[in-house]
mmCIF file with all atom_site columns, C-alpha atoms in Angstrom:
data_model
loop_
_atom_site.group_PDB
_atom_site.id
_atom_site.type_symbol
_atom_site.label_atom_id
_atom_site.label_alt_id
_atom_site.label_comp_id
_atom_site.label_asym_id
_atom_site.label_entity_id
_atom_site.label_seq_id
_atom_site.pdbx_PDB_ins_code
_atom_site.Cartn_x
_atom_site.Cartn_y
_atom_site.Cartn_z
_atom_site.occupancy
_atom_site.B_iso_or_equiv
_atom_site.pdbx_formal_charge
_atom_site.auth_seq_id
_atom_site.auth_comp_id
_atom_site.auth_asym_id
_atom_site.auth_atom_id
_atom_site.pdbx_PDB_model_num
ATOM 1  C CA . UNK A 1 1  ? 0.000   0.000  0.000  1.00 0.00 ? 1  UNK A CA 1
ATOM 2  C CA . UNK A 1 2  ? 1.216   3.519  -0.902 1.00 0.00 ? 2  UNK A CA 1
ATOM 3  C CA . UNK A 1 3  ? 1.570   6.249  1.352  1.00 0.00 ? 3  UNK A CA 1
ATOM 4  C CA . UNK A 1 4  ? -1.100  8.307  -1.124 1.00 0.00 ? 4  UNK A CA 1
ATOM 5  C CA . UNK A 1 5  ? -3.806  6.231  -0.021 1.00 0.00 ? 5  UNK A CA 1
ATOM 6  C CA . UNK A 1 6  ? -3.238  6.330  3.535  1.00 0.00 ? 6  UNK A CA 1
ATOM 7  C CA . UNK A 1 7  ? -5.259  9.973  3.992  1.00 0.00 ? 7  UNK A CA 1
ATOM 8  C CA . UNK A 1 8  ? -7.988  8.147  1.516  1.00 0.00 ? 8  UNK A CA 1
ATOM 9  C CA . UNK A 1 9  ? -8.272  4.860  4.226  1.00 0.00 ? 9  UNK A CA 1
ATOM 10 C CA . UNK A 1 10 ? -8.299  7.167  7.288  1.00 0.00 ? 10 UNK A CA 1
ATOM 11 C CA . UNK A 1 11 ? -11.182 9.245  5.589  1.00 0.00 ? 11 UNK A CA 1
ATOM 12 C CA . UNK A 1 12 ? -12.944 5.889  5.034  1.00 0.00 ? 12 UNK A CA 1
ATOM 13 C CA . UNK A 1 13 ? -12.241 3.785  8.218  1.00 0.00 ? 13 UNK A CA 1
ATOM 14 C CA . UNK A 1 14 ? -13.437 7.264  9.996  1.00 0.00 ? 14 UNK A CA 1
ATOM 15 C CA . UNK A 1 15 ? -16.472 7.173  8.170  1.00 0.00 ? 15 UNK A CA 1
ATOM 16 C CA . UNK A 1 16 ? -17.670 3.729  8.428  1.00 0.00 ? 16 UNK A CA 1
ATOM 17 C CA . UNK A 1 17 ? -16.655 4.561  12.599 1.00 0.00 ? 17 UNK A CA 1
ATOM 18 C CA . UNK A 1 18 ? -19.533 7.497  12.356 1.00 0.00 ? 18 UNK A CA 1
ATOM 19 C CA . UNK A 1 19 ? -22.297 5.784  9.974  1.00 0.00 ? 19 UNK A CA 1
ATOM 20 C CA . UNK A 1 20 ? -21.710 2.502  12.740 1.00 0.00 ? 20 UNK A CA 1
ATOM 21 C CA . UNK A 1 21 ? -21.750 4.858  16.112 1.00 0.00 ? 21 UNK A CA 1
ATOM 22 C CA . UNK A 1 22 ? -24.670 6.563  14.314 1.00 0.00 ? 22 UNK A CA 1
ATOM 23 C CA . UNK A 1 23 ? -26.718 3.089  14.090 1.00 0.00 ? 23 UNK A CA 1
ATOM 24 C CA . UNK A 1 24 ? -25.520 2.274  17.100 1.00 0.00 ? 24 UNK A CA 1
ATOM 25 C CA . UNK A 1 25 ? -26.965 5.112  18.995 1.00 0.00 ? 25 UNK A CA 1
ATOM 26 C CA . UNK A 1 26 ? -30.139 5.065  17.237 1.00 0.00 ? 26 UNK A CA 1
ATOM 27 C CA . UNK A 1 27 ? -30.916 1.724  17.436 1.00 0.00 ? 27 UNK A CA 1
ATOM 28 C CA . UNK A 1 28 ? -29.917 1.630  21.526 1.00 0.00 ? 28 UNK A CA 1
ATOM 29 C CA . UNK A 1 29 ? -31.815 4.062  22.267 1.00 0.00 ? 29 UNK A CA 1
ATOM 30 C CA . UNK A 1 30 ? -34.726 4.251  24.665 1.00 0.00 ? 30 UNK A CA 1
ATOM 31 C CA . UNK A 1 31 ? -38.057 4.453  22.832 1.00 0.00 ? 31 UNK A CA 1
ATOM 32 C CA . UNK A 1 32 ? -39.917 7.504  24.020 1.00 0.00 ? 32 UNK A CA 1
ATOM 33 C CA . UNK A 1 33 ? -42.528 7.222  26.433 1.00 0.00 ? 33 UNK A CA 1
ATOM 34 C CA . UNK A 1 34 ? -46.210 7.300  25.290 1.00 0.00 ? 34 UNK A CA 1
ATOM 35 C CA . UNK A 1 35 ? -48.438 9.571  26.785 1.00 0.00 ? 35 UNK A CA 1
ATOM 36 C CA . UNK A 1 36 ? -52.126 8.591  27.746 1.00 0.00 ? 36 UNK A CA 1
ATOM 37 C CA . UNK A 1 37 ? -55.224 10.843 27.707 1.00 0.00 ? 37 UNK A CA 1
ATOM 38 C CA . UNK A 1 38 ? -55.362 10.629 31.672 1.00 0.00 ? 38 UNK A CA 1
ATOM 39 C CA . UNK A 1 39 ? -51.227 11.734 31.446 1.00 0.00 ? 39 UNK A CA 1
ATOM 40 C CA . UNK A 1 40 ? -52.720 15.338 29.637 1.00 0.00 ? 40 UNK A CA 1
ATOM 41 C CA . UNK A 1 41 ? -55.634 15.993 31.234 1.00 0.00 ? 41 UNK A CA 1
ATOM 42 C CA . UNK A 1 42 ? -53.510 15.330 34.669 1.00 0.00 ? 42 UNK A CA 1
ATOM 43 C CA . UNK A 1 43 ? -50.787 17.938 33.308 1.00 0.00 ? 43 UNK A CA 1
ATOM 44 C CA . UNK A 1 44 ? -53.715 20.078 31.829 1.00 0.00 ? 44 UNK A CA 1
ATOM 45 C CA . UNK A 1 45 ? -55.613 20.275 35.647 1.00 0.00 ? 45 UNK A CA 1
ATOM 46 C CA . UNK A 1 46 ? -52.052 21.010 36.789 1.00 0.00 ? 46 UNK A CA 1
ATOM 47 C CA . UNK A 1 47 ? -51.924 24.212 34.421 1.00 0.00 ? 47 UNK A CA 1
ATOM 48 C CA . UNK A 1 48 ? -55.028 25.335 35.412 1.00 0.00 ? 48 UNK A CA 1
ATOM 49 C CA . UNK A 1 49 ? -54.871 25.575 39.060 1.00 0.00 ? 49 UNK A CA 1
ATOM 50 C CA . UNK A 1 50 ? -51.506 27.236 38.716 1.00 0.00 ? 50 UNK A CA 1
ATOM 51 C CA . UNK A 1 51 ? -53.568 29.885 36.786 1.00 0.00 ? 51 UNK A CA 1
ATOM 52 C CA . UNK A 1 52 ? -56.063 30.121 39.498 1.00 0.00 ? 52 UNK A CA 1
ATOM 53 C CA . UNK A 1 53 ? -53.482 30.488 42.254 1.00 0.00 ? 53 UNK A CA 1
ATOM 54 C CA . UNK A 1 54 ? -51.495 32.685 40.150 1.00 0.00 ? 54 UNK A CA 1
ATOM 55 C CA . UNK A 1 55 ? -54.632 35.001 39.584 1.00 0.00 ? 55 UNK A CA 1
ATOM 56 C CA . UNK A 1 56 ? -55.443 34.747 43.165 1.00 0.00 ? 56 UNK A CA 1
ATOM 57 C CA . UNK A 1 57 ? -51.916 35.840 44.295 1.00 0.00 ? 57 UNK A CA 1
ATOM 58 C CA . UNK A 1 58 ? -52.478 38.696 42.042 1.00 0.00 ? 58 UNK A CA 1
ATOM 59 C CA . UNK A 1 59 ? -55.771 39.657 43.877 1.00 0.00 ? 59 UNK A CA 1
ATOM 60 C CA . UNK A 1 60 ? -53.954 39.313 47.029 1.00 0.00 ? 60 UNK A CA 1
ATOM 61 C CA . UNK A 1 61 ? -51.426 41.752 46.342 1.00 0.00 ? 61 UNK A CA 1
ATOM 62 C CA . UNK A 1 62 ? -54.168 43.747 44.427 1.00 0.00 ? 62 UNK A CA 1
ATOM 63 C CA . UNK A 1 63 ? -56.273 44.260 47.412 1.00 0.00 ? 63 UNK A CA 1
ATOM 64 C CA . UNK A 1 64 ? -53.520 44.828 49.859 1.00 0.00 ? 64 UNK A CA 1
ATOM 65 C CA . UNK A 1 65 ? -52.222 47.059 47.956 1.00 0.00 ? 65 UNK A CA 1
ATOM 66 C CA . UNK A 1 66 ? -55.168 49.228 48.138 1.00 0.00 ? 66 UNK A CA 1
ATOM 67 C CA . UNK A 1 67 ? -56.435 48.401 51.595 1.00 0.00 ? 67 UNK A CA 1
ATOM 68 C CA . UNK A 1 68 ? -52.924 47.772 53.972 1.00 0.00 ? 68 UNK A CA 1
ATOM 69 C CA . UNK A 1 69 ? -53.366 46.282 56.962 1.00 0.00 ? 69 UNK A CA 1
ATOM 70 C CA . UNK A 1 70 ? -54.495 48.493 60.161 1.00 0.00 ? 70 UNK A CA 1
ATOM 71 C CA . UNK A 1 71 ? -51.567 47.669 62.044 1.00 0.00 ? 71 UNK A CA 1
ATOM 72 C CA . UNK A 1 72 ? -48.572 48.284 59.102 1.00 0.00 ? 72 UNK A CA 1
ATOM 73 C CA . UNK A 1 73 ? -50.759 51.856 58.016 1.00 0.00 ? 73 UNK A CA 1
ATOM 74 C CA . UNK A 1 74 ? -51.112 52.832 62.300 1.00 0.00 ? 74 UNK A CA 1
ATOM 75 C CA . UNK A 1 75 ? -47.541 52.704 62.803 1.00 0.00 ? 75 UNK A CA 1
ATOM 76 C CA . UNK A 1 76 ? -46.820 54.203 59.391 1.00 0.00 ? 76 UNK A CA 1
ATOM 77 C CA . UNK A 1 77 ? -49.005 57.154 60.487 1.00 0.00 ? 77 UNK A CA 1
ATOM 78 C CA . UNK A 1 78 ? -47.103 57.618 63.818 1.00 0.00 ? 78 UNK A CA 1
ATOM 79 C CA . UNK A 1 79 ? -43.803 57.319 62.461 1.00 0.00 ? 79 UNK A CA 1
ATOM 80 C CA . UNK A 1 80 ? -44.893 60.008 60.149 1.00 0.00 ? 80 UNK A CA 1
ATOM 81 C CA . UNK A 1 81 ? -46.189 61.908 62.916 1.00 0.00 ? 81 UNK A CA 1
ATOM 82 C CA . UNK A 1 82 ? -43.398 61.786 64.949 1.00 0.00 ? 82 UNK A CA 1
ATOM 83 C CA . UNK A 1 83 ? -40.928 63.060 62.330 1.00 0.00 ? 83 UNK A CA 1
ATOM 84 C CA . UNK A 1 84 ? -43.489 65.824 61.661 1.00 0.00 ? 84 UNK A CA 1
ATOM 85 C CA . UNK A 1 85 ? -43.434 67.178 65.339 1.00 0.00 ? 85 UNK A CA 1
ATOM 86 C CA . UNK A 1 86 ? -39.207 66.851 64.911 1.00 0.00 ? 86 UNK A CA 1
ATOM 87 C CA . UNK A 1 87 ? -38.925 68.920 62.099 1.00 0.00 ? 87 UNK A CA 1
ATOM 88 C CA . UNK A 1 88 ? -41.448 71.623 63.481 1.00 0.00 ? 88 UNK A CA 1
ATOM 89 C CA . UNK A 1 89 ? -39.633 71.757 66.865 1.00 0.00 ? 89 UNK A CA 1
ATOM 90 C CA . UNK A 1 90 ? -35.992 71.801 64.775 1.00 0.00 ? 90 UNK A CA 1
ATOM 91 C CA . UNK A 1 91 ? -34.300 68.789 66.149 1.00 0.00 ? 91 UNK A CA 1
#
């Protein structure tokens, strides 16, 4: 054998290594799992009440936002207060 066809049987013996880890991997693998109707309309009730809590979060923080609770708005008010009677007496 020549040294001119040595590039020409690497190319080849490189090939037939890809085309036979090609079949190899294809024909190993897993098959993919099959999804039933009760599988999607599981994931689909899943979706759903995550859009439901999601929109009640919202309405949460929504409402609180507009109505704060007594307690967080009472000591907001006397905090303000209190700096309001320092800066009129000019500490």
């Amino acid at each position: 054998m020549s040294l001119a066809l040595l590039p020409v049987v690497a190319l080849a013996a490189s090939a037939v290594y890809a085309a036979g880890s090609a079949l190899w991997r294809r024909y190993r693998r897993p098959a993919p799992p099959v999804r039933t109707e009760a599988d999607v309309l599981a994931d689909a009730a899943i979706a759903r009440e995550c859009r439901h809590f999601a929109q009640a979060l919202d309405d949460h923080d929504r409402v609180w936002a507009i109505w704060p609770d007594a307690h967080r708005a009472a000591r907001i008010a006397d905090t303000q207060h209190r700096l309001d009677r320092r800066k009129e007496n000019g500490q």
